[in-house]
Amino acid sequence: MTISFSGIGSGLPIDEWITALVKLEQNKVDALSKDKEALQKKQTTLNTLKSQYSAVQTATQKLTDSLYGAGSDIFSKVNVSASDTSVVTATVTQYATPSSFDLEVYKLATATKKQSFQHDALRNSSSKLSELGVTTSGNFEINGATINVSPYMTIDSLVYQINNSSQANVKASLSKGHLVIESRENGAKEIEITGTDLVDGTHNFAELLGLQDTSTSRSTDKLDGLTSGSVTLADLGVTKDSAVFKINEAEIAVRSDMTVDQFISAVNSSSAGVTASLDEGRLVFENKAGNTEPITFGGDNVTDTKSLSELLGLDDRMTFGSNAEYSIDGVKKTATSNILSSDDTGILGLSLELLTTTDGEAVTLDIERDYDSEAPLTALQSFVEAFNKLIKETDTNTDAENGGILTGENNLVTIRNNLRSMITSPIDNPGVYKSLADIGITTGAPGLDVSADTTQLVIDKDKFIEAFEKSPASVKALLVGDNTGGNTVNGVMQEVQEKLKPALDAKGGYFTARTESLTSQIKNLSNKIDKKQEYVYSYQERLTKQFNYMDQMIAQMNAQFSQMQQQLKSIGVEVGG
């Protein structure tokens, strides 16, 4: 609000008078504002103190939670050992129960792997796809993920695109002239590689590289000698006069002088449950209708070093993944991974990583729970730090001699004193230790008597560890009591929690009550300040109008007096002197 002052007509210091009068009223508003500010500072201080009291409560709960089950027990540590760490790596959580198990590993989980036909261009990642026979751009799919190809794309770019597809969920790499596609997950999972776009005028990319095979449809590498059914197996590299070839465990007799057509006929008439055919330099094997089992190969070597399936490139290009097979205490289980969670092991808190098979020699796993001083000591240090801060801040803010902002908060001082007294007093518990001083927690320097006139707690780490090693159960009983045997006995930390309730209780606790009271006082003062300030503005406006009117009246009277002087002077009468 803008108010202009005058005094021009009368020459009186009207603006100074108005300013002085308004200031008297504004001082009353400012005094209320200072009262409000003081209440706000008190409320802020109380909120800070409340967080410190809450920090002590949280620190006690870190210890008392040890009564609610093995998973929360910080007074002991669970360990697991394996009799042969070359077979398995074992880990446990706090929830594991002490026990012993025998583990046997029959088979590790493996991932399904597919390889392309062998091609010299696949020995160099900088080769262009055109060198593989790609003449036009197109797409193919791996597990439903679309992969783009073009004649000018490099092998490296193709591998990068495949590996960066989260939907495909496979790993691509080059190996000995093959493009290898491997599932990122172990287990008997099919890798589906399909495509509809022709990239060489006849085949899609998956067909061109021989990646479209499934576990129920297999084909050989493209062989230069495999031009017709009349060529012999000797033309393909078979050197043995007589050998056995297995498809799905069905045995098929092969000879080096056998023609490809004779070989195909022998396969088709066998009990293998597959159909063999010749397709542009490749032998293709497909399950017959109704047979959904993976096609497997085996048999005798047909050269000095290779079986027929190896010679023709059947084994190298398709490996169907398998699940891990193992037993725990004789109960056989399977898993799709060699990393077993507690759900896989069936044992709460126990996880395993299988490294190799046991070959009939069981590995013993021992889970043990031992007392451990490290975690409770750390928790106690956090408690002492929070407790000392609480005491210090409470004392500072309630110190009347030094102008503590919470001077007069007697209820707070009482809560503080009760807490401080309790923490240094002995308690009745079933252990050999009866007070914090017995385990190295005292007021003042280590070794100082607990009755010393000081407010801060100090931990003698060596004394605590010594007390813990001597009787860990007694340390635990002193700190968190005992809930076994049907009777619950409180420890120091539960007693601290009880002493904190008058301060932190959500309904009627000290901090809740004082916060609500201060909030109400601050709100009332705010309303009063607003009304007083409104009055000051209206008072200032009213004074201005009144003094302006007075100024005008004085100016008018002066004008009339001057006019009267002039008239008297005109008739010879002198006025004034």
Coordinates of C-alpha atoms in Angstrom, one line a residue:
M1 CA 0.0 0.0 0.0
T2 CA 1.4 3.4 -1.0
I3 CA 0.4 6.4 1.2
S4 CA 1.6 9.9 0.5
F5 CA 2.1 12.4 3.3
S6 CA 1.7 16.2 3.1
G7 CA 2.1 19.3 5.2
I8 CA 2.7 21.7 2.4
G9 CA -0.3 23.9 3.3
S10 CA 0.5 24.2 7.0
G11 CA 4.3 23.8 6.9
L12 CA 4.0 21.3 9.8
P13 CA 6.0 18.0 10.0
I14 CA 2.9 15.9 9.4
D15 CA 4.8 13.0 7.7
E16 CA 7.0 12.6 10.8
W17 CA 4.1 12.6 13.1
I18 CA 2.3 9.9 11.1
T19 CA 5.4 7.8 10.9
A20 CA 5.9 8.0 14.6
L21 CA 2.4 7.2 15.5
V22 CA 2.3 4.2 13.0
K23 CA 5.6 2.9 14.4
L24 CA 4.1 2.6 17.8
E25 CA 1.4 0.2 16.4
Q26 CA 3.9 -1.6 14.2
N27 CA 6.1 -2.3 17.2
K28 CA 3.2 -4.3 18.7
V29 CA 3.1 -6.4 15.4
D30 CA 6.9 -6.9 15.4
A31 CA 6.8 -8.1 19.0
L32 CA 4.2 -10.7 18.1
S33 CA 6.4 -11.7 15.1
K34 CA 9.4 -12.2 17.4
D35 CA 7.2 -14.4 19.6
K36 CA 6.2 -16.4 16.6
E37 CA 9.8 -16.8 15.4
A38 CA 10.8 -17.9 18.9
L39 CA 8.1 -20.6 18.8
Q40 CA 9.2 -21.7 15.4
K41 CA 12.8 -22.1 16.5
K42 CA 11.6 -24.1 19.5
Q43 CA 9.6 -26.3 17.2
T44 CA 12.5 -26.8 14.8
T45 CA 14.8 -27.7 17.7
L46 CA 12.2 -30.2 19.1
N47 CA 11.9 -31.8 15.7
T48 CA 15.7 -32.2 15.5
L49 CA 15.8 -33.7 19.0
K50 CA 13.0 -36.0 18.2
S51 CA 15.0 -37.4 15.3
Q52 CA 17.9 -38.0 17.7
Y53 CA 15.7 -39.8 20.2
S54 CA 14.4 -41.8 17.3
A55 CA 17.9 -42.6 16.2
V56 CA 18.6 -44.2 19.6
Q57 CA 15.4 -46.2 19.3
T58 CA 16.5 -47.5 15.9
A59 CA 19.9 -48.3 17.2
T60 CA 18.4 -50.5 20.0
Q61 CA 16.1 -52.3 17.5
K62 CA 19.2 -53.3 15.5
L63 CA 20.1 -55.4 18.6
T64 CA 16.7 -56.5 19.9
D65 CA 15.6 -57.8 16.4
S66 CA 18.0 -60.6 17.2
L67 CA 15.2 -62.2 19.2
Y68 CA 13.0 -62.5 16.2
G69 CA 14.7 -65.4 14.3
A70 CA 18.0 -66.5 13.0
G71 CA 17.9 -64.2 10.0
S72 CA 18.0 -61.1 12.3
D73 CA 20.5 -62.5 14.9
I74 CA 23.6 -60.2 14.8
F75 CA 25.2 -62.1 17.7
S76 CA 26.0 -65.1 15.6
K77 CA 27.2 -65.8 12.1
V78 CA 26.3 -68.7 9.8
N79 CA 29.1 -70.4 7.8
V80 CA 29.0 -73.2 5.3
S81 CA 31.9 -75.5 4.2
A82 CA 32.2 -78.0 1.4
S83 CA 34.5 -81.1 1.6
D84 CA 35.5 -80.5 -2.0
T85 CA 35.5 -76.9 -3.2
S86 CA 36.5 -77.9 -6.7
V87 CA 33.0 -79.4 -7.1
V88 CA 30.9 -76.7 -5.6
T89 CA 30.9 -73.2 -4.1
A90 CA 28.4 -72.8 -1.3
T91 CA 27.1 -69.6 0.4
V92 CA 24.5 -69.2 3.2
T93 CA 22.4 -66.4 4.6
Q94 CA 21.6 -65.8 8.3
Y95 CA 18.4 -67.8 7.8
A96 CA 20.2 -71.1 7.2
T97 CA 19.8 -73.8 9.9
P98 CA 22.9 -75.6 11.1
S99 CA 22.8 -79.0 9.3
S100 CA 24.9 -81.3 7.1
F101 CA 24.1 -82.6 3.6
D102 CA 25.6 -84.8 1.0
L103 CA 25.6 -83.4 -2.6
E104 CA 26.1 -85.4 -5.8
V105 CA 26.4 -83.7 -9.2
Y106 CA 25.6 -85.9 -12.1
K107 CA 25.5 -83.4 -14.9
L108 CA 26.1 -79.6 -15.3
A109 CA 23.6 -77.4 -17.0
T110 CA 24.7 -76.4 -20.6
A111 CA 23.3 -74.0 -23.1
T112 CA 21.8 -74.8 -26.5
K113 CA 24.3 -73.9 -29.2
K114 CA 23.9 -73.6 -33.0
Q115 CA 26.6 -73.2 -35.6
S116 CA 26.3 -72.1 -39.2
F117 CA 27.8 -74.0 -42.0
Q118 CA 31.6 -73.7 -42.2
H119 CA 32.7 -70.9 -44.5
D120 CA 36.0 -69.2 -45.0
A121 CA 34.4 -65.7 -44.8
L122 CA 33.4 -66.5 -41.2
R123 CA 37.1 -66.7 -40.2
N124 CA 37.4 -62.9 -40.5
S125 CA 35.0 -60.5 -38.7
S126 CA 35.7 -57.8 -41.3
S127 CA 34.3 -59.9 -44.2
K128 CA 31.2 -58.7 -45.9
L129 CA 28.0 -60.8 -45.9
S130 CA 28.2 -60.7 -49.7
E131 CA 31.1 -63.1 -49.3
L132 CA 28.6 -65.6 -47.7
G133 CA 26.3 -65.4 -50.7
V134 CA 24.0 -62.5 -49.5
T135 CA 22.9 -60.5 -52.6
T136 CA 20.0 -58.5 -51.3
S137 CA 19.0 -56.9 -47.9
G138 CA 16.5 -58.8 -45.7
N139 CA 15.6 -59.9 -42.2
F140 CA 15.7 -63.0 -40.2
E141 CA 14.6 -63.7 -36.6
I142 CA 16.3 -65.2 -33.5
N143 CA 13.8 -66.1 -30.8
G144 CA 11.4 -63.6 -32.3
A145 CA 13.9 -60.7 -32.5
T146 CA 14.4 -59.2 -35.9
I147 CA 18.0 -59.1 -37.2
N148 CA 18.8 -57.0 -40.3
V149 CA 21.2 -58.1 -43.0
S150 CA 22.6 -56.6 -46.2
P151 CA 25.4 -57.5 -48.6
Y152 CA 27.6 -54.7 -47.4
M153 CA 27.3 -55.5 -43.7
T154 CA 30.4 -56.9 -42.0
I155 CA 30.4 -60.1 -40.0
D156 CA 31.4 -58.0 -37.0
S157 CA 28.3 -55.7 -37.4
L158 CA 26.1 -58.8 -37.6
V159 CA 27.6 -60.3 -34.4
Y160 CA 27.2 -56.9 -32.6
Q161 CA 23.5 -56.6 -33.6
I162 CA 22.7 -60.1 -32.4
N163 CA 24.5 -59.7 -29.1
N164 CA 22.8 -56.4 -28.4
S165 CA 19.3 -57.8 -28.8
S166 CA 17.8 -58.4 -25.4
Q167 CA 14.8 -60.2 -27.0
A168 CA 17.0 -62.7 -28.8
N169 CA 18.8 -63.5 -25.5
V170 CA 21.7 -65.2 -27.2
K171 CA 25.5 -64.8 -27.6
A172 CA 27.0 -64.7 -31.1
S173 CA 30.7 -65.4 -31.9
L174 CA 33.0 -66.8 -34.6
S175 CA 34.7 -70.2 -34.2
K176 CA 36.8 -72.0 -36.8
G177 CA 34.8 -70.7 -39.7
H178 CA 31.4 -71.0 -38.1
L179 CA 29.0 -68.4 -36.8
V180 CA 28.0 -69.7 -33.3
I181 CA 24.7 -68.8 -31.7
E182 CA 24.5 -69.8 -28.0
S183 CA 21.6 -69.3 -25.6
R184 CA 22.4 -67.0 -22.7
E185 CA 20.5 -69.3 -20.4
N186 CA 21.5 -72.9 -19.6
G187 CA 19.0 -75.7 -19.9
A188 CA 17.1 -77.6 -22.5
K189 CA 16.0 -74.4 -24.4
E190 CA 15.4 -74.3 -28.1
I191 CA 16.9 -71.5 -30.1
E192 CA 14.4 -70.5 -32.8
I193 CA 16.1 -69.0 -35.9
T194 CA 13.7 -68.4 -38.7
G195 CA 13.4 -66.0 -41.7
T196 CA 11.2 -65.2 -44.7
D197 CA 13.2 -62.7 -46.7
L198 CA 15.3 -64.3 -49.5
V199 CA 18.8 -62.9 -49.4
D200 CA 20.3 -64.9 -52.3
G201 CA 17.3 -65.3 -54.5
T202 CA 16.6 -68.8 -53.2
H203 CA 17.2 -69.0 -49.4
N204 CA 16.6 -66.7 -46.4
F205 CA 19.6 -65.9 -44.3
A206 CA 19.0 -68.6 -41.7
E207 CA 18.7 -71.3 -44.4
L208 CA 21.8 -69.9 -46.3
L209 CA 24.0 -70.4 -43.2
G210 CA 22.3 -73.6 -41.9
L211 CA 21.0 -71.9 -38.8
Q212 CA 17.4 -72.8 -39.3
D213 CA 17.9 -76.3 -38.0
T214 CA 16.0 -77.2 -34.8
S215 CA 16.7 -80.1 -32.4
T216 CA 14.2 -82.1 -34.5
S217 CA 15.5 -81.0 -37.9
R218 CA 19.3 -81.3 -38.6
S219 CA 21.4 -80.9 -41.7
T220 CA 25.1 -81.4 -42.6
D221 CA 27.5 -78.8 -43.9
K222 CA 27.3 -78.0 -47.6
L223 CA 29.8 -80.4 -49.1
D224 CA 31.4 -79.9 -52.5
G225 CA 31.3 -83.7 -53.2
L226 CA 27.7 -84.0 -52.3
T227 CA 26.3 -83.3 -55.8
S228 CA 23.9 -86.2 -56.3
G229 CA 22.7 -89.4 -54.7
S230 CA 25.0 -91.5 -56.8
V231 CA 28.2 -90.3 -55.1
T232 CA 29.7 -92.7 -52.6
L233 CA 30.4 -92.1 -49.0
A234 CA 34.1 -92.5 -49.9
D235 CA 33.7 -89.4 -52.1
L236 CA 32.6 -87.6 -48.9
G237 CA 35.7 -88.7 -47.0
V238 CA 34.7 -92.1 -45.4
T239 CA 37.7 -94.4 -45.3
K240 CA 36.5 -97.4 -43.3
D241 CA 35.0 -100.3 -45.2
S242 CA 32.5 -101.0 -42.4
A243 CA 31.2 -99.0 -39.5
V244 CA 28.1 -98.3 -37.5
F245 CA 26.3 -94.9 -37.6
K246 CA 23.6 -94.1 -34.9
I247 CA 20.6 -91.9 -35.2
N248 CA 18.5 -91.7 -32.1
E249 CA 20.3 -94.8 -31.0
A250 CA 19.1 -96.7 -34.1
E251 CA 22.2 -98.5 -35.7
I252 CA 22.8 -98.1 -39.4
A253 CA 25.6 -100.1 -41.1
V254 CA 27.6 -97.9 -43.5
R255 CA 30.4 -98.7 -46.0
S256 CA 32.7 -96.5 -47.9
D257 CA 31.4 -97.8 -51.2
M258 CA 27.7 -97.1 -50.2
T259 CA 26.1 -94.4 -52.3
V260 CA 24.3 -91.5 -50.7
D261 CA 21.0 -92.8 -52.0
Q262 CA 21.6 -96.1 -50.4
F263 CA 22.6 -94.4 -47.2
I264 CA 19.4 -92.3 -47.3
S265 CA 17.3 -95.4 -47.9
A266 CA 18.9 -97.2 -44.9
V267 CA 18.1 -94.2 -42.6
N268 CA 14.5 -93.9 -43.8
S269 CA 13.8 -97.6 -43.3
S270 CA 15.4 -97.8 -39.9
S271 CA 13.8 -97.4 -36.5
A272 CA 15.4 -93.9 -35.9
G273 CA 12.1 -92.2 -36.6
V274 CA 13.6 -89.6 -39.0
T275 CA 13.5 -88.9 -42.7
A276 CA 16.7 -88.3 -44.6
S277 CA 16.9 -86.3 -47.9
L278 CA 19.4 -84.6 -50.1
D279 CA 19.1 -80.8 -50.6
E280 CA 21.6 -78.8 -52.7
G281 CA 24.8 -80.4 -51.3
R282 CA 23.5 -81.1 -47.8
L283 CA 22.0 -84.1 -46.1
V284 CA 18.9 -83.2 -44.1
F285 CA 17.4 -85.2 -41.3
E286 CA 13.9 -84.5 -40.0
N287 CA 11.8 -86.2 -37.4
K288 CA 8.9 -88.1 -38.8
A289 CA 5.4 -87.0 -37.8
G290 CA 4.6 -87.6 -34.2
N291 CA 8.3 -87.7 -33.1
T292 CA 9.2 -84.6 -31.1
E293 CA 12.4 -85.8 -29.5
P294 CA 15.7 -84.2 -30.3
I295 CA 17.7 -85.9 -33.1
T296 CA 20.9 -87.4 -31.7
F297 CA 23.9 -88.9 -33.5
G298 CA 26.7 -91.3 -32.6
G299 CA 28.5 -94.4 -33.8
D300 CA 31.9 -95.7 -34.9
N301 CA 34.6 -93.6 -36.5
V302 CA 34.4 -93.7 -40.3
T303 CA 37.9 -92.2 -40.6
D304 CA 40.9 -92.5 -38.3
T305 CA 39.6 -89.7 -36.1
K306 CA 36.0 -88.8 -36.9
S307 CA 32.5 -90.4 -36.8
L308 CA 30.2 -89.9 -39.8
S309 CA 28.3 -87.2 -38.0
E310 CA 31.5 -85.3 -37.2
L311 CA 32.8 -85.8 -40.8
L312 CA 29.6 -84.3 -42.2
G313 CA 29.4 -81.4 -39.8
L314 CA 26.3 -82.6 -37.9
D315 CA 27.6 -82.7 -34.3
D316 CA 29.5 -79.4 -34.4
R317 CA 26.5 -77.3 -35.6
M318 CA 23.8 -78.3 -33.2
T319 CA 24.2 -78.9 -29.5
F320 CA 21.0 -79.1 -27.5
G321 CA 21.4 -77.7 -23.9
S322 CA 20.7 -79.7 -20.8
N323 CA 19.6 -79.1 -17.3
A324 CA 21.9 -79.6 -14.3
E325 CA 21.2 -82.9 -12.5
Y326 CA 22.1 -83.4 -8.9
S327 CA 20.9 -84.8 -5.6
I328 CA 21.0 -83.6 -2.0
D329 CA 20.8 -86.3 0.6
G330 CA 19.7 -88.7 -2.1
V331 CA 16.8 -86.5 -3.4
K332 CA 17.4 -86.0 -7.1
K333 CA 16.7 -82.5 -8.6
T334 CA 17.2 -80.6 -11.8
A335 CA 17.8 -76.9 -12.6
T336 CA 18.3 -74.8 -15.7
S337 CA 21.4 -73.2 -14.2
N338 CA 24.5 -74.3 -12.4
I339 CA 23.9 -71.5 -9.9
L340 CA 21.3 -72.8 -7.5
S341 CA 19.2 -70.6 -5.3
S342 CA 17.7 -71.8 -2.0
D343 CA 14.5 -72.7 -4.0
D344 CA 16.6 -75.0 -6.2
T345 CA 18.4 -76.6 -3.2
G346 CA 15.3 -76.8 -1.1
I347 CA 17.3 -75.6 1.9
L348 CA 16.5 -72.2 3.4
G349 CA 19.4 -69.8 3.0
L350 CA 21.7 -72.2 1.1
S351 CA 22.9 -71.3 -2.5
L352 CA 25.3 -73.4 -4.6
E353 CA 27.3 -72.9 -7.7
L354 CA 28.1 -76.3 -9.4
L355 CA 31.5 -76.4 -10.9
T356 CA 31.9 -80.0 -12.0
T357 CA 30.4 -83.5 -11.6
T358 CA 31.2 -85.6 -8.5
D359 CA 31.7 -89.0 -10.4
G360 CA 30.1 -91.0 -7.5
E361 CA 32.0 -89.2 -4.7
A362 CA 29.5 -87.2 -2.7
V363 CA 30.5 -83.8 -1.3
T364 CA 29.6 -83.0 2.3
L365 CA 28.2 -79.6 3.0
D366 CA 28.2 -78.4 6.7
I367 CA 26.3 -75.4 7.8
E368 CA 27.3 -74.1 11.3
R369 CA 26.3 -71.1 13.4
D370 CA 28.9 -69.5 15.6
Y371 CA 28.8 -66.5 18.0
D372 CA 30.5 -63.5 16.5
S373 CA 31.5 -60.2 18.3
E374 CA 31.9 -58.0 15.2
A375 CA 28.3 -57.3 14.3
P376 CA 27.1 -56.6 17.9
L377 CA 30.1 -54.4 18.6
T378 CA 29.3 -52.4 15.5
A379 CA 25.7 -52.1 16.5
L380 CA 26.7 -51.0 20.0
Q381 CA 29.0 -48.3 18.7
S382 CA 26.1 -46.9 16.7
F383 CA 24.0 -47.0 19.8
V384 CA 26.6 -45.2 21.9
E385 CA 27.1 -42.6 19.2
A386 CA 23.4 -41.9 19.0
F387 CA 22.9 -41.9 22.8
N388 CA 25.8 -39.5 23.4
K389 CA 24.4 -37.1 20.7
L390 CA 20.9 -37.2 22.3
I391 CA 22.3 -36.4 25.8
K392 CA 24.5 -33.6 24.5
E393 CA 21.9 -31.9 22.4
T394 CA 19.2 -32.2 25.2
D395 CA 21.6 -30.7 27.7
T396 CA 22.6 -27.9 25.4
N397 CA 19.1 -26.9 24.5
T398 CA 17.7 -27.1 28.1
D399 CA 20.6 -25.2 29.7
A400 CA 19.1 -22.1 31.3
E401 CA 22.4 -20.4 32.1
N402 CA 23.5 -20.4 28.5
G403 CA 20.1 -19.5 27.0
G404 CA 19.0 -22.9 25.8
I405 CA 16.1 -22.5 23.5
L406 CA 14.2 -25.3 25.4
T407 CA 14.7 -23.9 28.9
G408 CA 11.8 -24.8 31.0
E409 CA 10.9 -28.0 29.2
N410 CA 10.9 -30.0 32.4
N411 CA 9.2 -33.0 30.9
L412 CA 12.0 -33.4 28.4
V413 CA 14.6 -33.1 31.1
T414 CA 12.9 -35.8 33.1
I415 CA 12.9 -38.1 30.2
R416 CA 16.6 -37.5 29.6
N417 CA 17.4 -38.0 33.3
N418 CA 15.5 -41.3 33.4
L419 CA 17.2 -42.5 30.3
R420 CA 20.6 -41.6 31.5
S421 CA 20.0 -43.1 35.0
M422 CA 18.7 -46.4 33.5
I423 CA 21.7 -46.8 31.1
T424 CA 24.2 -46.9 33.9
S425 CA 22.2 -49.0 36.3
P426 CA 22.5 -52.8 36.8
I427 CA 19.6 -55.0 35.6
D428 CA 18.3 -58.4 36.6
N429 CA 19.0 -61.0 33.8
P430 CA 20.0 -64.7 33.6
G431 CA 23.6 -64.0 32.4
V432 CA 26.8 -63.4 34.3
Y433 CA 26.9 -59.7 33.3
K434 CA 24.6 -57.3 35.1
S435 CA 25.5 -53.9 33.7
L436 CA 27.0 -52.3 30.6
A437 CA 30.1 -51.6 32.6
D438 CA 30.7 -55.3 32.9
I439 CA 31.1 -55.5 29.1
G440 CA 33.2 -52.3 28.7
I441 CA 30.6 -49.6 28.2
T442 CA 31.1 -46.9 30.8
T443 CA 30.7 -43.1 31.3
G444 CA 34.0 -41.4 30.8
A445 CA 37.3 -43.0 30.0
P446 CA 37.6 -46.8 29.8
G447 CA 37.7 -48.1 33.4
L448 CA 36.1 -45.1 35.0
D449 CA 33.4 -46.0 37.5
V450 CA 29.8 -45.7 36.2
S451 CA 29.0 -43.3 39.1
A452 CA 31.4 -40.7 37.7
D453 CA 29.8 -37.3 37.0
T454 CA 29.8 -37.3 33.2
T455 CA 27.2 -37.7 30.5
Q456 CA 29.0 -39.5 27.7
L457 CA 29.3 -43.3 27.1
V458 CA 32.6 -44.8 26.0
I459 CA 33.2 -48.4 24.7
D460 CA 36.3 -50.3 25.7
K461 CA 36.5 -52.4 22.6
D462 CA 39.0 -54.9 24.1
K463 CA 37.0 -55.4 27.2
F464 CA 33.8 -56.0 25.2
I465 CA 35.6 -58.6 23.0
E466 CA 37.0 -60.3 26.1
A467 CA 33.6 -60.4 27.7
F468 CA 32.0 -61.7 24.5
E469 CA 34.6 -64.5 24.0
K470 CA 34.2 -65.5 27.7
S471 CA 30.4 -65.7 27.6
P472 CA 28.6 -64.6 24.3
A473 CA 25.3 -65.8 25.6
S474 CA 25.6 -63.6 28.7
V475 CA 26.4 -60.5 26.6
K476 CA 23.4 -61.2 24.4
A477 CA 21.2 -61.7 27.5
L478 CA 22.4 -58.4 29.1
L479 CA 21.7 -56.5 25.9
V480 CA 18.6 -58.0 24.5
G481 CA 17.3 -60.4 27.2
D482 CA 16.0 -63.8 26.6
N483 CA 12.7 -65.0 25.1
T484 CA 13.3 -68.8 25.5
G485 CA 11.8 -71.1 28.1
G486 CA 8.4 -69.4 28.0
N487 CA 9.4 -66.3 30.0
T488 CA 10.6 -63.1 28.4
V489 CA 13.4 -61.3 30.3
N490 CA 14.3 -57.8 29.1
G491 CA 17.8 -56.6 28.4
V492 CA 19.3 -53.1 28.5
M493 CA 18.0 -52.3 25.0
Q494 CA 14.4 -53.2 25.8
E495 CA 14.7 -51.0 29.0
V496 CA 16.0 -48.1 26.9
Q497 CA 13.0 -48.6 24.5
E498 CA 10.6 -48.4 27.5
K499 CA 12.3 -45.2 28.7
L500 CA 11.9 -43.7 25.2
K501 CA 8.1 -44.4 25.0
P502 CA 7.1 -41.2 27.0
A503 CA 9.1 -39.2 24.5
L504 CA 8.3 -41.0 21.2
D505 CA 4.8 -42.4 21.7
A506 CA 2.7 -41.3 18.7
K507 CA -0.4 -40.7 20.8
G508 CA 0.3 -38.3 23.7
G509 CA 4.1 -38.7 23.8
Y510 CA 6.2 -35.6 24.7
F511 CA 7.3 -34.7 21.2
T512 CA 3.8 -35.3 19.7
A513 CA 2.1 -33.2 22.4
R514 CA 4.6 -30.4 22.3
T515 CA 4.5 -30.2 18.5
E516 CA 0.8 -30.1 18.5
S517 CA 0.8 -27.4 21.2
L518 CA 3.4 -25.3 19.4
T519 CA 1.7 -25.6 16.1
S520 CA -1.5 -24.3 17.6
Q521 CA 0.3 -21.4 19.3
I522 CA 2.1 -20.5 16.0
K523 CA -1.2 -20.6 14.1
N524 CA -3.0 -18.4 16.7
L525 CA -0.1 -15.9 16.6
S526 CA -0.1 -15.9 12.8
N527 CA -3.8 -15.0 12.8
K528 CA -3.2 -12.3 15.4
I529 CA -0.3 -10.9 13.5
D530 CA -2.3 -10.8 10.3
K531 CA -5.2 -8.9 12.0
K532 CA -2.8 -6.5 13.7
Q533 CA -1.0 -5.8 10.5
E534 CA -4.3 -5.1 8.8
Y535 CA -5.1 -2.6 11.6
V536 CA -1.7 -0.9 11.2
Y537 CA -2.4 -0.3 7.4
S538 CA -5.9 1.0 8.1
Y539 CA -4.6 3.1 11.0
Q540 CA -1.9 4.6 8.8
E541 CA -4.4 5.4 6.1
R542 CA -6.8 7.0 8.5
L543 CA -4.1 9.2 10.1
T544 CA -3.0 10.3 6.6
K545 CA -6.5 11.4 5.7
Q546 CA -7.1 13.2 9.0
F547 CA -3.7 15.0 8.9
N548 CA -4.2 15.9 5.3
Y549 CA -7.6 17.4 6.1
M550 CA -6.1 19.3 9.0
D551 CA -3.4 20.6 6.7
Q552 CA -6.0 21.8 4.2
M553 CA -8.0 23.5 6.9
I554 CA -4.9 25.3 8.2
A555 CA -3.9 26.3 4.7
Q556 CA -7.5 27.7 4.1
M557 CA -7.4 29.6 7.3
N558 CA -4.0 31.1 6.4
A559 CA -5.3 32.2 3.1
Q560 CA -8.4 33.8 4.7
F561 CA -6.2 35.6 7.2
S562 CA -3.9 36.9 4.5
Q563 CA -6.9 38.2 2.5
M564 CA -8.3 39.9 5.7
Q565 CA -4.9 41.6 6.2
Q566 CA -4.9 43.0 2.7
Q567 CA -8.4 44.3 3.1
L568 CA -7.6 46.1 6.4
K569 CA -4.5 47.5 5.0
S570 CA -6.5 49.0 2.1
I571 CA -8.5 51.1 4.5
G572 CA -5.4 52.1 6.5
V573 CA -5.5 49.6 9.3
E574 CA -2.3 47.9 10.1
V575 CA -2.5 44.3 11.5
G576 CA 0.4 42.6 13.2
G577 CA 3.6 44.1 14.1

